[in-house]
Short mmCIF file of C-alpha atoms in Angstrom, two decimals:
data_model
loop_
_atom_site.label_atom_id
_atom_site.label_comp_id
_atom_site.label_asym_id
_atom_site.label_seq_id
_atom_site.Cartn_x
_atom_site.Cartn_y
_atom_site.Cartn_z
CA UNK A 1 59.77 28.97 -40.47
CA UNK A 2 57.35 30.81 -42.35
CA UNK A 3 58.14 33.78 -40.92
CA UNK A 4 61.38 33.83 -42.12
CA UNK A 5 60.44 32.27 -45.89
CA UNK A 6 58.02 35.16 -46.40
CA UNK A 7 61.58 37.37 -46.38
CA UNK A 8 62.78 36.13 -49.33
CA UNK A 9 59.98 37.46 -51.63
CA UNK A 10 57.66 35.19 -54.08
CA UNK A 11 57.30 37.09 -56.86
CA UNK A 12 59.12 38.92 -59.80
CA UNK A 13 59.76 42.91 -60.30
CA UNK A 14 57.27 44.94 -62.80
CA UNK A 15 58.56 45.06 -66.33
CA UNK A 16 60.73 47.92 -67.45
CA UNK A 17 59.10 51.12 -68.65
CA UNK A 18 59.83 51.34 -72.92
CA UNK A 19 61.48 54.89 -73.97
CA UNK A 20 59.11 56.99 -74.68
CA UNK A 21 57.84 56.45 -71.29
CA UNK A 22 61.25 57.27 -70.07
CA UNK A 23 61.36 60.30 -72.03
CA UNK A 24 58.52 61.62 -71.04
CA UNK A 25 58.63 61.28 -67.47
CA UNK A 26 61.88 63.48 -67.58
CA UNK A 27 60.40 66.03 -69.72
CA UNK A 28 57.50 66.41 -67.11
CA UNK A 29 59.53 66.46 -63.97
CA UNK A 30 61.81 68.57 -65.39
CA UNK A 31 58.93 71.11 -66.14
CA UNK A 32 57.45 70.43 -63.25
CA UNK A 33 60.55 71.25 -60.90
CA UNK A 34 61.36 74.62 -63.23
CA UNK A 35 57.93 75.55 -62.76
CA UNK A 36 58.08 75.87 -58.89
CA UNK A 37 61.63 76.30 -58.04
CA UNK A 38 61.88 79.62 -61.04
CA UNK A 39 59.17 81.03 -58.68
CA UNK A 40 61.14 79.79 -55.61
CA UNK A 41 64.43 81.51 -56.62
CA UNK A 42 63.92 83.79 -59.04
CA UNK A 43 60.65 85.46 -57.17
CA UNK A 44 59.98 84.37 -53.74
CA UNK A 45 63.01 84.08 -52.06
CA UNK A 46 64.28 87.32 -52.61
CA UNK A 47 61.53 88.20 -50.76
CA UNK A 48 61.62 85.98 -47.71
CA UNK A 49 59.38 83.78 -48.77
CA UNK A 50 59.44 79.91 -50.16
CA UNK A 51 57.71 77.88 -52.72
CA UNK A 52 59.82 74.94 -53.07
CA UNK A 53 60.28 71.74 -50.15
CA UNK A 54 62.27 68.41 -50.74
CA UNK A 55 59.09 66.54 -50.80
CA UNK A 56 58.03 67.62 -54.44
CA UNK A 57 61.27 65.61 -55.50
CA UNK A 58 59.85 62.50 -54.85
CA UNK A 59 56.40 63.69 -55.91
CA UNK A 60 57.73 64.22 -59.50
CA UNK A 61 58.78 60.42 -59.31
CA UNK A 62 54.87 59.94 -58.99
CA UNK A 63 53.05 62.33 -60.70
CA UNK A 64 55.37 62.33 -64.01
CA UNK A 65 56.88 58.95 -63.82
CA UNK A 66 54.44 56.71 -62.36
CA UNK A 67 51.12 58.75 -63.58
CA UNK A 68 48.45 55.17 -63.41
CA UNK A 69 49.57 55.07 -59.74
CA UNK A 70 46.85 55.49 -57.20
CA UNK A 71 49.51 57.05 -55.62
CA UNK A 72 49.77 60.03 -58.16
CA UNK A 73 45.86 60.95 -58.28
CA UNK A 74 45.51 64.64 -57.52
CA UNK A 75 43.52 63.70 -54.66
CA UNK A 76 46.69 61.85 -53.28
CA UNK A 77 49.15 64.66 -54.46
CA UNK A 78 47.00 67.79 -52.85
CA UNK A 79 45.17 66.01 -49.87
CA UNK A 80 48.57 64.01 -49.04
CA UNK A 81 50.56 66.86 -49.07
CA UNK A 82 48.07 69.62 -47.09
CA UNK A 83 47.13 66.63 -44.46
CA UNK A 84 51.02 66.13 -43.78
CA UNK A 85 51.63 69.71 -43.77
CA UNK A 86 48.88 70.44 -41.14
CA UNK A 87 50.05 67.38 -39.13
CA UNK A 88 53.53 68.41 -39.45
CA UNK A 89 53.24 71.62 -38.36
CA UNK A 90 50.89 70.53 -35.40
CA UNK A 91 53.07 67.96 -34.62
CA UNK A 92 56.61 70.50 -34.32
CA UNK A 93 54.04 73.32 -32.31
CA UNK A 94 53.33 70.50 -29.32
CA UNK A 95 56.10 68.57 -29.34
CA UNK A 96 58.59 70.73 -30.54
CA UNK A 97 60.79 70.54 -27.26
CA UNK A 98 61.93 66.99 -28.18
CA UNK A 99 62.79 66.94 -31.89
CA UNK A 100 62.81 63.02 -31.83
CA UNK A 101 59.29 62.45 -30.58
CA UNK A 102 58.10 65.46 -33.04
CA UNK A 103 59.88 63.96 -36.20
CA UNK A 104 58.42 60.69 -35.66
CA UNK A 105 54.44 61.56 -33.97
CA UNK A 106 54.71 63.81 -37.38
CA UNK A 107 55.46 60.97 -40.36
CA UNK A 108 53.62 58.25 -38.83
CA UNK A 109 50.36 60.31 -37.75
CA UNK A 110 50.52 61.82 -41.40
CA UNK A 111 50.74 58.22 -43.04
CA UNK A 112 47.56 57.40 -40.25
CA UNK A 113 45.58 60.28 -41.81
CA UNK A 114 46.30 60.05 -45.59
CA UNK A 115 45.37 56.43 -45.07
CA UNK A 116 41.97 57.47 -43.09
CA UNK A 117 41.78 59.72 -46.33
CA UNK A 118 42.86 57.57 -49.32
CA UNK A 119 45.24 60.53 -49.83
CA UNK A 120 48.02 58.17 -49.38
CA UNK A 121 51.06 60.02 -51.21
CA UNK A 122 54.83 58.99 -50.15
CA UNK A 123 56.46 62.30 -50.19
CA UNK A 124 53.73 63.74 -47.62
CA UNK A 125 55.52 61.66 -45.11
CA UNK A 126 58.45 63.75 -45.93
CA UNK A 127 56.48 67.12 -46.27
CA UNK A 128 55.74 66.42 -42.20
CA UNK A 129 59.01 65.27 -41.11
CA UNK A 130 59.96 68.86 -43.04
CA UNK A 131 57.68 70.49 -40.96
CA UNK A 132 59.32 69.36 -37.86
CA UNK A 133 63.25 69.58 -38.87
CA UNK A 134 63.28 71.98 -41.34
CA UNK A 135 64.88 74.61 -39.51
CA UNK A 136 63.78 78.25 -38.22
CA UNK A 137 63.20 79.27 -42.09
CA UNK A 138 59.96 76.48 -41.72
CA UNK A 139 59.27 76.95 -38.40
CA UNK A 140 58.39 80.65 -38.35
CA UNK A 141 55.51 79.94 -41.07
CA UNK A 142 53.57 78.43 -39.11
CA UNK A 143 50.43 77.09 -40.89
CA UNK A 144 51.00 79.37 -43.21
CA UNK A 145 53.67 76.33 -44.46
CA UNK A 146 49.93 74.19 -45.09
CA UNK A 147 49.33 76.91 -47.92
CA UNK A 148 52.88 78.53 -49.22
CA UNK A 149 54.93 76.81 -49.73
CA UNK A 150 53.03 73.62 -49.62
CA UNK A 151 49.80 73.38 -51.28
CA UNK A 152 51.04 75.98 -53.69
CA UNK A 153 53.59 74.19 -55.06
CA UNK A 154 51.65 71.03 -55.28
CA UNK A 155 49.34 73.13 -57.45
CA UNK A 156 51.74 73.91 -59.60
CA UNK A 157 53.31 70.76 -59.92
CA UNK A 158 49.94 69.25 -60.19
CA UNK A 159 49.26 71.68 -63.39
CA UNK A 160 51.75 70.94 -65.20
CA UNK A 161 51.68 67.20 -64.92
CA UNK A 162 48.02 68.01 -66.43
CA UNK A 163 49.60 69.75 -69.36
CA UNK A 164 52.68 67.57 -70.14
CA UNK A 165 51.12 63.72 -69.02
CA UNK A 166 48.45 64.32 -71.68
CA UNK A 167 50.52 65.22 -74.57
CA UNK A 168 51.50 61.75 -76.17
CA UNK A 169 48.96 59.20 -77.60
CA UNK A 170 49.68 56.71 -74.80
CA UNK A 171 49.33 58.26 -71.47
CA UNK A 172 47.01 59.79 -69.94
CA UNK A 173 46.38 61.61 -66.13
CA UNK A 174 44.88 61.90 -64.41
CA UNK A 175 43.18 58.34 -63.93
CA UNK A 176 40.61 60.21 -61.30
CA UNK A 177 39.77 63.41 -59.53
CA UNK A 178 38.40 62.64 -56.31
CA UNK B 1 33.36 18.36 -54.18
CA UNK B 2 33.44 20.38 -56.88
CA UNK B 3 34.10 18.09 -60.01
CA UNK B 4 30.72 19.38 -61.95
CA UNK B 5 30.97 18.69 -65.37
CA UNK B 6 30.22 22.10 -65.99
CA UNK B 7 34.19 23.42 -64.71
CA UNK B 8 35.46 22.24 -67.59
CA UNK B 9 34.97 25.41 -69.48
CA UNK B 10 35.53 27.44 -66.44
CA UNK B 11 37.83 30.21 -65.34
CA UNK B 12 40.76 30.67 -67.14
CA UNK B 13 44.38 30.54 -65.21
CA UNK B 14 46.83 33.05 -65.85
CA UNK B 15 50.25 33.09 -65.38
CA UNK B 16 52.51 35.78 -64.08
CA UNK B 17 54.05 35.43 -67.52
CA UNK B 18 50.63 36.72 -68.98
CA UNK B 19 50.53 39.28 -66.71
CA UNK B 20 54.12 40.44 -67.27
CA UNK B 21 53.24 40.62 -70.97
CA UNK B 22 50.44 42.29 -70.48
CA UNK B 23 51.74 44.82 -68.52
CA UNK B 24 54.51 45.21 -71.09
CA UNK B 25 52.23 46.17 -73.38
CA UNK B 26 49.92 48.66 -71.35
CA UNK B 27 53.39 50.50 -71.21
CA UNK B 28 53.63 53.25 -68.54
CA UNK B 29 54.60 52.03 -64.77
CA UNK B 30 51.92 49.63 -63.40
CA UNK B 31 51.90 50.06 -59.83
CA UNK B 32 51.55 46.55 -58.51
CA UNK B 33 53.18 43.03 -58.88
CA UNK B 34 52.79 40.12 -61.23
CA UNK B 35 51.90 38.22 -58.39
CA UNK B 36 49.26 40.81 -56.97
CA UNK B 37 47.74 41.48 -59.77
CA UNK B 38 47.02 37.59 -60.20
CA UNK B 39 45.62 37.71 -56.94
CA UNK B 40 43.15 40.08 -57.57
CA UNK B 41 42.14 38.57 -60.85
CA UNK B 42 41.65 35.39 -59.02
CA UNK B 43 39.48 37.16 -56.55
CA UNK B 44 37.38 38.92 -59.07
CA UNK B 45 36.90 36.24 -60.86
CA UNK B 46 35.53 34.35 -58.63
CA UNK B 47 33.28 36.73 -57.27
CA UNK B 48 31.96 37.15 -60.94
CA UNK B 49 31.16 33.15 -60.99
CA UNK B 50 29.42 33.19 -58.13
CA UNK B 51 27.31 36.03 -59.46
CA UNK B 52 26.45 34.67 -62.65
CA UNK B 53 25.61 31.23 -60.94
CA UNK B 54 23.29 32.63 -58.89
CA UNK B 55 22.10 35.51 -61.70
CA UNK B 56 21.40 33.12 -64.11
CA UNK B 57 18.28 31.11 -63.75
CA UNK B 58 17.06 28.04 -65.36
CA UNK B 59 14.63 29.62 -67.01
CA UNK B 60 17.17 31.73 -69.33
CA UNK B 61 19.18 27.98 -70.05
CA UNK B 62 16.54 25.75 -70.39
CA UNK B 63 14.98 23.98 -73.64
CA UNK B 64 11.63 24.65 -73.98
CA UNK B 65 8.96 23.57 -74.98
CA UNK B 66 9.76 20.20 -73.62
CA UNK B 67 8.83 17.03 -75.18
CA UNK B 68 6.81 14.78 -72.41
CA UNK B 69 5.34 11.12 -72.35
CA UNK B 70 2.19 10.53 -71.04
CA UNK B 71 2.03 8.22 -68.34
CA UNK B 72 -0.22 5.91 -70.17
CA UNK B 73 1.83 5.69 -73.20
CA UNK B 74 3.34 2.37 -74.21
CA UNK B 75 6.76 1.87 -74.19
CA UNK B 76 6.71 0.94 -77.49
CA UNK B 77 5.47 4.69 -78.49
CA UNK B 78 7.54 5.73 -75.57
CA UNK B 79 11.02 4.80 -77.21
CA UNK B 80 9.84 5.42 -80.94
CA UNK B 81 8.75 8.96 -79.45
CA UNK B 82 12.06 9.69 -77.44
CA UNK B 83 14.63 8.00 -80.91
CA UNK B 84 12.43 10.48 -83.21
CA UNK B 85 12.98 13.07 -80.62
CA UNK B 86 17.07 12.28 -80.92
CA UNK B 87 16.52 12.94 -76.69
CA UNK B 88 17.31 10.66 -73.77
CA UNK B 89 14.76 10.99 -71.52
CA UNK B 90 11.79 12.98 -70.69
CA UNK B 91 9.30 14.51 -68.44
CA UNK B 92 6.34 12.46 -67.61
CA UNK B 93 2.55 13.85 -67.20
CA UNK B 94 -0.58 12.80 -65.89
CA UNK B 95 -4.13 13.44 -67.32
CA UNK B 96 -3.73 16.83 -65.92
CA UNK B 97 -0.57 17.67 -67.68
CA UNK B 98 1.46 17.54 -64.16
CA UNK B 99 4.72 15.85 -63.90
CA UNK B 100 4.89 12.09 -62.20
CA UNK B 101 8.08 11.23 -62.84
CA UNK B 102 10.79 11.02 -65.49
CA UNK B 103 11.66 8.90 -68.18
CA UNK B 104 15.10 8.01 -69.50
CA UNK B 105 17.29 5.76 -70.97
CA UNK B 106 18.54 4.74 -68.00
CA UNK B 107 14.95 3.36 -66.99
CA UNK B 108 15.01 1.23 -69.74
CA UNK B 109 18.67 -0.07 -69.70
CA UNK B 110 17.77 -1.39 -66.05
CA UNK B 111 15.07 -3.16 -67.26
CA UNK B 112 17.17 -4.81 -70.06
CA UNK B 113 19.85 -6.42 -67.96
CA UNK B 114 21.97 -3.38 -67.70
CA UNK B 115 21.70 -3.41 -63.36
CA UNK B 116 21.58 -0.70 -61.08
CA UNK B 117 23.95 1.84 -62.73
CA UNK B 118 22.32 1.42 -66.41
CA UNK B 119 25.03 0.28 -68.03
CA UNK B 120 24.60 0.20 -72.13
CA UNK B 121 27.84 -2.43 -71.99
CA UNK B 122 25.82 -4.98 -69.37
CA UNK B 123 23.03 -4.88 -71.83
CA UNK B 124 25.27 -6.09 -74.50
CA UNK B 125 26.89 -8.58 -72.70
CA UNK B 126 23.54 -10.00 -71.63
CA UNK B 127 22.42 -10.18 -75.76
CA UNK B 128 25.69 -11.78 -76.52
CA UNK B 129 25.56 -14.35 -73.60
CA UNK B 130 21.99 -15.28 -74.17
CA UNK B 131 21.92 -15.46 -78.00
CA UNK B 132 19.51 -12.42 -78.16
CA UNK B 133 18.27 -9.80 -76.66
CA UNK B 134 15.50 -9.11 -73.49
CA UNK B 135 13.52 -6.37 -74.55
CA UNK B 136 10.46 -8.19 -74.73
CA UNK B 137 10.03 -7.94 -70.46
CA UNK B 138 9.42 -4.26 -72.04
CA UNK B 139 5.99 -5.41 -74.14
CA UNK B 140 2.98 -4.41 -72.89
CA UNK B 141 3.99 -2.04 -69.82
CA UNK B 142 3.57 1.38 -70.18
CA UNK B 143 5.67 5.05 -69.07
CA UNK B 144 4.19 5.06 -65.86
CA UNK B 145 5.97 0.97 -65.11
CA UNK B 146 9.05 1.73 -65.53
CA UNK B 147 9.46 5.73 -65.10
CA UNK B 148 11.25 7.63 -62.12
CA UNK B 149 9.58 8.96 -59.38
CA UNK B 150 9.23 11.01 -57.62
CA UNK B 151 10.21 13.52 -60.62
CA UNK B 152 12.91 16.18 -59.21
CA UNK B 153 11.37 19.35 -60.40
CA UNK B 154 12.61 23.43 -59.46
CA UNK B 155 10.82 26.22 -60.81
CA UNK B 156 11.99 28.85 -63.54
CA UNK B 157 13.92 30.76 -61.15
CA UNK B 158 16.16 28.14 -59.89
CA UNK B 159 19.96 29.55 -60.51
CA UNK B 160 22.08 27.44 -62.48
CA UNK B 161 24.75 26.96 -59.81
CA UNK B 162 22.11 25.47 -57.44
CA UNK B 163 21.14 23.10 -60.60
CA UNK B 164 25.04 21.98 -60.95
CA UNK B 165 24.75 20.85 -57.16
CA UNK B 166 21.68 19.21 -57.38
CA UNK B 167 22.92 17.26 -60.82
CA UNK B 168 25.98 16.00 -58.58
CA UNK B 169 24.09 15.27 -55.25
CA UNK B 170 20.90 13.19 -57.26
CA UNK B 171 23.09 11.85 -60.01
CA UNK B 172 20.56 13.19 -62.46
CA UNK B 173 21.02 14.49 -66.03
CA UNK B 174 17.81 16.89 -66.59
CA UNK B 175 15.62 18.76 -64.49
CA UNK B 176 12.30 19.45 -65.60
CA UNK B 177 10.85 23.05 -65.03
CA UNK B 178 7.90 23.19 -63.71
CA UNK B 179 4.79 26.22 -63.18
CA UNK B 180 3.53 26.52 -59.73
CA UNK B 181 1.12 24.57 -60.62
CA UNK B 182 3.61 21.69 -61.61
CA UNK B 183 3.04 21.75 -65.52
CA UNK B 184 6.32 21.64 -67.14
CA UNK B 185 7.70 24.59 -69.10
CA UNK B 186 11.11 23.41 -69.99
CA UNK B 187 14.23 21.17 -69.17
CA UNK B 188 17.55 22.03 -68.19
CA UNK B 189 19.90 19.31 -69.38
CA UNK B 190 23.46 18.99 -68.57
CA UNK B 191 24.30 20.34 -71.61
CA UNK B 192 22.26 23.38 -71.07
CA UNK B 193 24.42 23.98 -68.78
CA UNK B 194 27.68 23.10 -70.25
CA UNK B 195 26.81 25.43 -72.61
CA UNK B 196 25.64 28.82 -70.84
CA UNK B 197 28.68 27.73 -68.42
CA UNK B 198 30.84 28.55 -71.75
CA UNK B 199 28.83 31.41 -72.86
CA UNK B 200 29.86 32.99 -69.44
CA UNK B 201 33.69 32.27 -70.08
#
């Protein structure tokens, strides 16, 4: 029976966030995302080469709208991010011949080692499964997807949410380094 | 059993109201439910208790100097001494200054018709049904007659959580500090500790 209560939640959401908070986390992800995807388009893909991956969508949701979250440190956003990447990539180059096993020995060993890190970051669990079905375009990098596009962007990302998360009187980011 | 006199200035609860409010006003997105964050406040707080219970010693509580009664003294003196004193009991010493047992109230009260729990009430009862009073069993005996013994003594570095315990378990209401050597130094009342119990909330 108490199995089944425990499903039906005990407690209430968080409060809303007031506007300014608002405001600013779409002024920072919006900077954030023109910062790597001009150099994606308007640079790097001409070339062959990419600097932009789904994952940094949902890392803007941390690192501009939830900046007090353990889950937004730098440490997270970098060390989440690489970890996945080199897991991901690992993960596709052994078990590559069946997708399924691949996709899923990728997310939930990346989630095993941010944890055995406290690098914990959501969207590395997507910057693995990328690794694994992202198509020729991510498979032929290699590792090199660890560095470009991957810890690149987050660099970049990270940067600006150091500029922008600092402007107004009431926030503040990061809350720690390492 | 954890009824010490001492909780009633203790840890604060919150509600998840307080918390929501609070959050409110940190503004930004707090990563973590009402409910969580209650749990770890609960936690820590605890944690803290036990820490100043067992950091804080009897000797930074205590009253001292501490007024004693030597064990020769007459009652007489005794009471005058302890009424002048405005205190309810007291330490007594030997010739050598060393504690032999303690001195309250209480000691008194039993003597007076109050019975085994020292009642002030029994005592007045006993005046009223008699047509006066029975203090005078009291003439003539001295501290040492009537007194507690043995004396429950700790040294200075006793913590004060220890002292709540022993207050409950021995039904006591001071505890004389003593030296190594026995000599009191001071006397940690239950007030003492109501009150450094409320200068840690």
């Amino acid at each position: 029976m108490r199995y089944f209560e425990k499903m039906r939640g005990h407690t209430q959401s968080p409060p809303g966030v007031g506007p300014a908070e608002v405001i600013w986390s779409g002024i920072g992800s919006f900077l954030g995302l023109a910062a790597v995807s001009l150099l994606h388009f308007q640079l790097l893909d001409p070339v062959g080469h990419m600097m932009i991956i789904g994952s940094f969508g949902a890392s803007a949701v941390l690192i501009y709208g939830a900046i007090r979250s353990p889950l937004a440190q730098p440490r997270n956003l970098i060390g989440g991010h690489v970890l996945s990447a080199i897991v991901g990539v690992t993960a596709f180059q052994i078990l590559g011949g069946q997708l399924w096993l691949a996709a899923s020995v990728a997310v939930s060993l990346a989630i095993v080692v941010m944890h055995l890190t406290k690098t914990l970051h959501p969207p590395g669990g997507a910057t693995a499964l990328i690794a694994v079905i992202g198509g020729d375009s991510i498979h032929n990098l290699g590792y090199w997807y660890v560095l470009m596009p991957t810890a690149l962007g987050a660099v970049i990302m990270l940067i600006i949410a150091l500029i922008v998360n600092n402007i107004s009187g009431n926030r503040r980011y990061p809350e720690f380094w390492l | 059993m954890n009824t010490s006199p001492i909780r009633e200035c203790g840890p604060m609860e919150i509600s998840e109201q307080d918390v929501l409010v609070a959050m409110k006003t940190m503004q930004g997105y707090i990563d973590i439910t009402p409910a969580d964050f209650r749990e770890i406040y609960r936690m820590a707080y605890a944690l803290a208790k036990n820490r100043l219970m067992n950091n804080l010693k009897a000797a930074d509580v205590m009253s001292s100097p501490v007024h004693v009664i030597p064990a020769e003294m007459d009652l007489v003196d005794t009471a005058i001494l302890l009424a002048e004193q405005n205190i309810s009991g007291a330490p007594v010493i030997d010739g050598d200054g060393r504690i032999v047992g303690v001195i309250s109230e209480k000691d008194f009260l039993i003597r007076m018709g109050a019975g085994e729990n020292g009642s002030f009430m029994q005592v007045v009862a006993s005046c009223l049904k008699n047509r006066g009073c029975l203090a005078t069993p009291l003439r003539n005996q001295i501290a040492r007659d009537i007194m507690t013994t043995p004396a429950i003594v700790r040294p200075p570095d006793v913590a004060i959580g220890a002292i709540a315990t022993l207050f409950m378990e021995k039904k006591i209401n001071r505890l004389p500090i003593t030296d190594s050597d026995g000599h009191p130094i001071g006397i940690v009342t239950r007030l003492n500790l109501i009150n450094s119990w409320c200068a840690l909330g």
